[in-house]
XYZ file of C-alpha atoms in Angstrom:
469
model
C 32.588 175.841 -94.414
C 29.649 173.549 -95.018
C 27.202 175.827 -93.190
C 23.864 177.017 -94.519
C 24.443 180.658 -93.572
C 27.785 180.621 -95.416
C 26.137 179.160 -98.517
C 23.298 181.654 -98.382
C 25.656 184.580 -97.876
C 27.856 183.320 -100.717
C 24.853 182.900 -103.001
C 23.519 186.380 -102.229
C 26.997 187.862 -102.666
C 27.571 186.039 -105.966
C 24.258 187.305 -107.333
C 25.080 190.834 -106.174
C 28.583 190.681 -107.688
C 27.294 189.461 -111.028
C 24.582 192.129 -111.060
C 26.971 194.957 -110.104
C 29.648 193.895 -112.594
C 27.079 193.442 -115.358
C 25.528 196.852 -114.678
C 28.915 198.543 -114.471
C 30.118 197.007 -117.746
C 26.869 197.732 -119.577
C 26.678 201.327 -118.319
C 30.354 201.956 -119.079
C 30.056 200.608 -122.616
C 26.766 202.389 -123.246
C 28.235 205.656 -121.996
C 31.360 205.294 -124.113
C 29.306 204.330 -127.181
C 26.907 207.223 -126.712
C 29.720 209.685 -126.081
C 31.711 208.541 -129.104
C 28.509 208.740 -131.177
C 27.966 212.275 -129.928
C 31.560 213.226 -130.750
C 31.142 211.596 -134.134
C 28.042 213.646 -134.894
C 29.900 216.792 -133.871
C 32.753 215.814 -136.183
C 30.269 215.193 -138.974
C 28.950 218.727 -138.758
C 32.099 220.393 -137.415
C 32.193 223.944 -138.729
C 29.811 223.039 -141.569
C 26.497 223.674 -139.882
C 25.509 225.483 -143.058
C 25.971 222.208 -144.935
C 22.982 220.741 -143.077
C 20.811 223.711 -143.985
C 22.005 223.557 -147.594
C 21.137 219.845 -147.888
C 17.712 220.376 -146.285
C 17.046 223.268 -148.685
C 18.140 221.067 -151.604
C 15.686 218.330 -150.624
C 12.902 220.860 -150.020
C 13.416 222.244 -153.511
C 13.780 218.954 -155.413
C 12.013 216.389 -153.204
C 14.948 213.962 -153.587
C 18.706 213.717 -153.094
C 19.553 213.792 -156.773
C 22.499 216.116 -157.298
C 23.143 216.487 -153.546
C 26.708 215.208 -153.940
C 27.658 218.549 -155.500
C 27.030 220.200 -152.134
C 29.417 217.959 -150.224
C 32.775 219.447 -149.172
C 35.722 218.122 -151.151
C 33.484 217.385 -154.148
C 34.452 218.901 -157.481
C 32.120 221.765 -158.248
C 30.733 221.860 -154.709
C 29.119 225.090 -153.662
C 27.493 226.623 -150.649
C 28.680 226.255 -147.129
C 31.063 223.445 -147.874
C 33.003 225.127 -150.694
C 36.702 225.469 -150.097
C 36.578 223.601 -146.767
C 36.919 220.000 -147.889
C 39.614 217.817 -149.252
C 40.231 216.195 -152.545
C 38.171 213.250 -153.600
C 39.118 210.193 -151.626
C 41.252 212.149 -149.118
C 40.133 211.587 -145.541
C 36.687 210.588 -144.365
C 34.060 211.354 -147.013
C 30.534 212.629 -146.452
C 27.554 210.362 -146.944
C 23.924 211.368 -147.475
C 21.330 208.601 -146.988
C 17.568 208.534 -147.377
C 15.142 207.569 -144.646
C 15.629 203.909 -145.607
C 19.338 204.171 -144.703
C 20.543 203.668 -148.305
C 23.270 206.093 -149.399
C 21.993 208.489 -152.095
C 24.954 210.910 -152.327
C 28.633 210.661 -151.351
C 32.080 212.059 -152.091
C 32.966 208.587 -153.337
C 30.344 207.567 -155.873
C 31.202 203.899 -155.170
C 29.493 204.281 -151.782
C 26.138 205.146 -153.371
C 23.564 202.364 -153.110
C 24.840 200.610 -150.012
C 23.167 200.813 -146.593
C 24.662 202.719 -143.699
C 26.424 200.630 -141.116
C 25.260 200.703 -137.510
C 28.244 202.885 -136.541
C 27.561 205.313 -139.382
C 23.874 205.413 -138.491
C 24.596 206.013 -134.785
C 26.603 209.206 -135.452
C 24.481 210.472 -138.343
C 22.882 213.917 -138.253
C 19.168 213.878 -138.994
C 18.049 216.014 -141.927
C 14.511 217.381 -141.650
C 12.161 219.370 -143.833
C 8.979 220.881 -142.343
C 9.464 218.776 -139.208
C 9.714 215.499 -141.203
C 12.848 213.370 -141.384
C 14.063 213.186 -144.973
C 17.526 211.702 -144.592
C 20.785 211.440 -142.732
C 24.238 213.035 -143.040
C 27.319 211.198 -141.800
C 30.952 210.558 -142.649
C 32.677 207.306 -143.557
C 35.651 206.146 -141.479
C 35.160 208.757 -138.765
C 35.122 206.091 -136.067
C 38.815 205.562 -136.517
C 39.561 209.056 -135.265
C 40.914 209.128 -131.731
C 39.332 211.230 -129.008
C 41.213 214.278 -127.877
C 42.623 214.570 -124.348
C 39.580 216.310 -122.852
C 37.154 213.833 -124.380
C 39.198 210.806 -123.265
C 39.521 212.349 -119.793
C 35.730 212.583 -119.561
C 35.372 208.894 -120.382
C 38.094 207.992 -117.844
C 36.298 209.944 -115.124
C 33.033 208.151 -115.911
C 34.808 204.778 -115.757
C 36.432 205.649 -112.414
C 33.083 206.771 -110.981
C 31.452 203.531 -112.093
C 34.297 201.498 -110.553
C 33.947 203.314 -107.207
C 30.155 202.861 -107.285
C 30.606 199.149 -108.038
C 33.038 198.711 -105.125
C 30.618 200.493 -102.790
C 27.724 198.341 -104.001
C 29.808 195.191 -103.486
C 30.717 196.228 -99.928
C 27.056 196.937 -99.181
C 26.088 193.596 -100.754
C 28.556 191.766 -98.456
C 27.018 193.340 -95.354
C 23.442 192.759 -96.507
C 24.213 189.168 -97.545
C 25.628 188.340 -94.102
C 22.715 190.004 -92.293
C 20.092 188.392 -94.511
C 21.724 184.952 -94.241
C 21.782 185.268 -90.441
C 18.128 186.336 -90.342
C 17.090 183.413 -92.553
C 19.133 180.796 -90.686
C 18.451 181.954 -87.109
C 15.000 180.253 -86.833
C 16.608 176.976 -87.892
C 18.712 177.145 -84.733
C 15.569 177.208 -82.599
C 14.170 174.312 -84.641
C 17.384 172.342 -84.137
C 17.353 172.936 -80.380
C 13.721 171.829 -80.135
C 14.440 168.724 -82.252
C 17.416 167.856 -80.038
C 15.194 168.278 -76.976
C 12.729 165.782 -78.470
C 15.620 163.406 -79.213
C 16.618 163.642 -75.530
C 13.102 162.596 -74.539
C 11.425 165.963 -74.002
C 8.579 165.144 -76.386
C 6.622 168.275 -75.559
C 9.411 170.693 -76.547
C 8.089 173.781 -78.328
C 9.774 176.372 -80.527
C 8.826 180.080 -80.696
C 6.288 180.956 -83.386
C 7.732 184.133 -84.886
C 9.172 185.597 -88.056
C 7.692 185.494 -91.579
C 4.507 183.583 -92.323
C 6.403 180.570 -93.697
C 8.531 180.265 -90.547
C 5.458 180.653 -88.328
C 3.703 177.894 -90.272
C 6.701 175.552 -89.885
C 7.021 176.377 -86.175
C 3.303 175.817 -85.590
C 3.443 172.478 -87.442
C 6.502 171.435 -85.429
C 4.793 172.360 -82.167
C 1.702 170.375 -83.139
C 3.886 167.394 -83.977
C 5.734 167.717 -80.681
C 2.479 167.930 -78.745
C 1.082 164.930 -80.617
C 4.249 162.951 -79.849
C 3.968 163.818 -76.164
C 0.310 162.838 -76.081
C 0.989 159.636 -78.014
C 3.818 158.710 -75.674
C 1.670 159.420 -72.628
C -1.131 157.324 -74.118
C 1.297 154.492 -74.868
C 2.638 154.534 -71.346
C -0.847 154.714 -69.892
C -2.020 151.906 -72.165
C 0.936 149.691 -71.213
C 0.228 150.364 -67.542
C -3.484 149.686 -67.991
C -2.879 146.467 -69.907
C -0.481 145.286 -67.206
C -3.046 146.179 -64.529
C -5.923 144.537 -66.384
C -3.953 141.337 -66.915
C -2.511 141.346 -63.417
C -5.884 141.592 -61.677
C -7.466 138.310 -62.906
C -4.130 136.505 -62.808
C -3.623 137.605 -59.198
C -7.109 136.430 -58.241
C -6.607 133.065 -59.935
C -3.177 132.632 -58.326
C -4.437 133.519 -54.858
C -7.454 131.235 -55.232
C -5.376 128.297 -56.467
C -2.723 128.775 -53.768
C -5.440 128.845 -51.102
C -6.918 125.605 -52.432
C -3.487 123.964 -52.666
C -2.649 125.032 -49.099
C -5.987 123.732 -47.848
C -7.247 127.180 -46.876
C -10.173 126.845 -49.298
C -11.806 123.542 -50.174
C -11.251 122.223 -53.669
C -14.875 122.304 -54.724
C -17.061 123.617 -57.536
C -17.692 127.002 -55.880
C -13.998 127.823 -55.600
C -13.275 126.568 -59.104
C -16.142 128.705 -60.407
C -14.354 131.800 -59.123
C -11.225 130.811 -61.005
C -13.322 130.030 -64.070
C -14.967 133.463 -63.985
C -11.552 135.128 -63.893
C -10.401 133.108 -66.903
C -13.497 134.279 -68.752
C -12.706 137.866 -67.826
C -9.120 137.396 -68.970
C -10.312 135.859 -72.230
C -12.681 138.760 -72.847
C -9.882 141.236 -72.246
C -7.537 139.469 -74.657
C -10.294 139.190 -77.275
C -11.154 142.880 -76.913
C -7.512 143.819 -77.369
C -7.249 141.611 -80.446
C -10.448 143.036 -81.913
C -9.387 146.632 -81.283
C -5.925 146.076 -82.742
C -7.346 144.507 -85.920
C -9.959 147.242 -86.249
C -7.389 150.041 -85.885
C -5.150 148.360 -88.475
C -8.081 147.944 -90.887
C -7.663 144.163 -90.920
C -11.035 143.324 -89.396
C -13.169 141.649 -92.101
C -16.717 142.960 -92.512
C -19.598 141.152 -94.186
C -21.379 144.202 -95.562
C -24.987 143.755 -96.687
C -28.228 145.786 -96.650
C -29.693 146.091 -93.153
C -33.169 147.410 -92.346
C -32.616 149.845 -89.412
C -36.057 149.725 -87.738
C -36.362 145.981 -86.987
C -32.647 145.810 -86.300
C -32.830 148.439 -83.537
C -35.979 146.894 -82.083
C -34.348 143.463 -81.915
C -31.236 144.722 -80.151
C -33.257 146.739 -77.635
C -35.464 143.712 -76.900
C -32.366 141.720 -75.900
C -31.521 144.333 -73.240
C -35.044 144.778 -71.845
C -34.645 142.146 -69.080
C -31.417 143.793 -67.885
C -33.063 147.232 -67.934
C -36.058 145.947 -65.984
C -33.778 144.384 -63.347
C -32.096 147.775 -62.901
C -35.475 149.570 -62.924
C -34.498 151.607 -65.980
C -36.916 152.437 -68.801
C -35.393 151.315 -72.105
C -37.239 152.915 -75.034
C -36.941 153.321 -78.799
C -37.688 156.278 -81.073
C -37.280 155.126 -84.671
C -38.433 157.310 -87.561
C -40.666 155.605 -90.160
C -39.541 154.613 -93.650
C -35.818 154.634 -92.941
C -33.629 153.611 -95.890
C -31.576 150.453 -95.649
C -27.974 150.807 -94.539
C -24.969 148.770 -95.671
C -23.380 147.166 -92.641
C -22.073 144.024 -91.021
C -25.043 142.968 -88.862
C -22.900 141.230 -86.219
C -20.459 144.147 -85.845
C -23.298 146.684 -85.858
C -25.019 144.732 -83.094
C -21.767 144.913 -81.144
C -21.809 148.718 -81.519
C -25.363 148.929 -80.152
C -24.611 146.423 -77.408
C -21.591 148.410 -76.196
C -23.489 151.706 -76.186
C -26.653 150.340 -74.542
C -24.691 148.407 -71.909
C -22.637 151.519 -71.186
C -25.803 153.635 -70.865
C -27.474 151.127 -68.528
C -24.338 150.914 -66.401
C -24.277 154.676 -65.849
C -28.014 155.327 -65.462
C -29.458 155.151 -61.928
C -32.689 153.332 -61.079
C -35.742 155.202 -62.304
C -33.832 156.683 -65.234
C -34.373 156.404 -68.973
C -32.290 155.099 -71.875
C -33.560 155.941 -75.371
C -32.333 154.400 -78.614
C -33.316 156.480 -81.647
C -32.831 156.389 -85.408
C -33.549 158.979 -88.064
C -32.582 159.659 -91.653
C -29.842 162.129 -92.573
C -28.251 163.207 -95.871
C -26.916 159.923 -97.230
C -26.806 158.318 -93.764
C -28.976 156.939 -91.007
C -28.211 158.620 -87.703
C -28.479 156.468 -84.562
C -28.321 157.754 -80.979
C -28.248 156.203 -77.509
C -29.200 158.728 -74.813
C -29.275 158.186 -71.047
C -30.214 160.182 -67.972
C -27.068 159.347 -66.049
C -24.676 161.723 -64.276
C -23.179 162.926 -67.569
C -19.579 163.700 -68.433
C -17.333 166.687 -67.954
C -15.695 168.294 -70.969
C -12.402 166.551 -70.173
C -14.078 163.177 -69.737
C -15.970 163.553 -73.017
C -12.683 164.328 -74.806
C -11.114 161.034 -73.620
C -14.121 158.729 -73.462
C -13.166 156.858 -76.678
C -9.574 156.166 -75.572
C -8.381 152.712 -74.595
C -8.890 151.720 -70.953
C -10.376 155.107 -70.115
C -12.888 154.967 -67.277
C -14.763 157.774 -65.598
C -14.826 155.651 -62.427
C -11.900 153.194 -62.372
C -12.667 151.482 -59.111
C -16.337 150.784 -59.883
C -15.762 149.531 -63.416
C -12.791 147.270 -62.735
C -14.449 145.320 -60.010
C -17.434 144.820 -62.329
C -15.266 143.170 -64.949
C -15.222 145.926 -67.583
C -12.135 146.170 -69.757
C -12.350 149.865 -70.609
C -12.143 149.002 -74.321
C -15.832 148.985 -75.258
C -16.115 152.576 -76.516
C -12.733 152.421 -78.241
C -13.895 149.294 -80.103
C -17.220 150.976 -80.878
C -15.474 153.958 -82.429
C -13.295 151.764 -84.651
C -16.236 149.616 -85.785
C -18.225 152.713 -86.752
C -15.184 154.059 -88.608
C -14.799 150.786 -90.530
C -18.408 151.161 -91.679
C -17.568 154.585 -93.110
C -19.310 156.523 -90.340
C -18.364 158.555 -87.309
C -19.400 158.665 -83.668
C -19.623 161.614 -81.274
C -20.717 162.220 -77.708
C -22.693 165.125 -76.315
C -22.839 165.370 -72.543
C -22.871 167.692 -69.571
C -22.596 166.996 -65.834
C -26.025 166.165 -64.451
C -27.673 166.164 -67.903
C -26.887 162.645 -69.106
C -24.979 161.593 -72.222
C -25.951 161.042 -75.846
C -23.768 158.925 -78.144
C -24.584 159.542 -81.807
C -23.177 157.661 -84.784
C -23.924 157.586 -88.495
C -23.923 154.671 -90.928
C -24.036 155.360 -94.708
C -27.138 154.356 -96.633
C -26.784 151.279 -98.841
C -26.314 152.010 -102.577
C -29.445 151.527 -104.715
C -28.057 148.401 -106.340
C -27.473 146.892 -102.904
C -30.980 147.650 -101.638
C -32.427 145.337 -104.277
C -31.336 142.441 -102.052
C -33.459 141.481 -99.084
C -32.396 143.644 -96.098
C -31.152 141.829 -93.034
C -33.263 142.599 -89.976
C -31.411 140.302 -87.552
């Protein structure tokens, strides 16, 4: 089955099987080797425990193994514990005495002297000590060929059977644990699949439970954020399509009604009636141009002519252009520009559009007798501009959406005044293209303050004459 839980369970089980089999084989062989080595050492000594003491006494007396071969059983002229218990020279396994370096120093067969003990001979050798210090080893050649007796072989068989039973039990436990672990690991993927299928069916806000290990919680949280973003993006797209259709329909409907009335003779075909149609075409043109500008700005395809701009005269010039409009609305339009501001690197025309959008927005929302203040001050590597008004302010929800396309805090009032609802969205993108950012701080009844930052021009750029507009 091409299922993830089957593959995981199979992988866990395969690892467990290999580990259990490897452990069982290694333990079984190590046990058999150690047991045979133990039996070999017992066979080396056998009933000749006095031989060990005789050899140790020989070394203690002489300080070497010279002449030790005379003590070995089966050796002509042997004496001590081994006398009369051995076999003739060359008959059966012979005794070997090696120094601490493993080189044979005495043997029944003198041809063995001078060679090193093999690993098997070394493993079953009896250690010879004098005053607590190892001085050599006693072993027998060819002893490994001797078969174990029935009791010894039975012990090894019992150990092998116990290891086999333990391995089978471990494998059965591994099967159960592999299935459980695979199910635990795969189960969250089922919730993810269901949520993904819900999104595919159009439920863009589908969420999955955030639970399990930290990695699963991180994936679930990321999926939920993506799902929420998709839902918000889809809602914004639908709202934008509806708003665009409404914005385009309004001037077209006015122009159509006006033209039909003139064609039917309801209205006279004169300059006043044509002026109404002309105004609607201007509004329609502004809307299309704003959409084009915003689309290019969001895509990063809006060209900017960046050059050093002196902030103080620039702000003063823009504010001066809006003074007549502020006076007509009985609003005090003021500036608060810090002295000695560094030059900024900006496109003067696009920066003027940013100020124009913010000042026009502030004047539109400030009642008669209110104040609108345009300020500028230096920040770390930037010049920080702000446009503050004393209007009705924004709620937290309104402030969160104020830079979205076609968003209006008062739809009815703004549409009939010809606004497109794109000004702040365009402003945000223009500031972003300059490498800055824009924020709003507002509270109901306390007015609004739009603040944006423009990076300071590099030193090499400030050598040019700043543009003051």
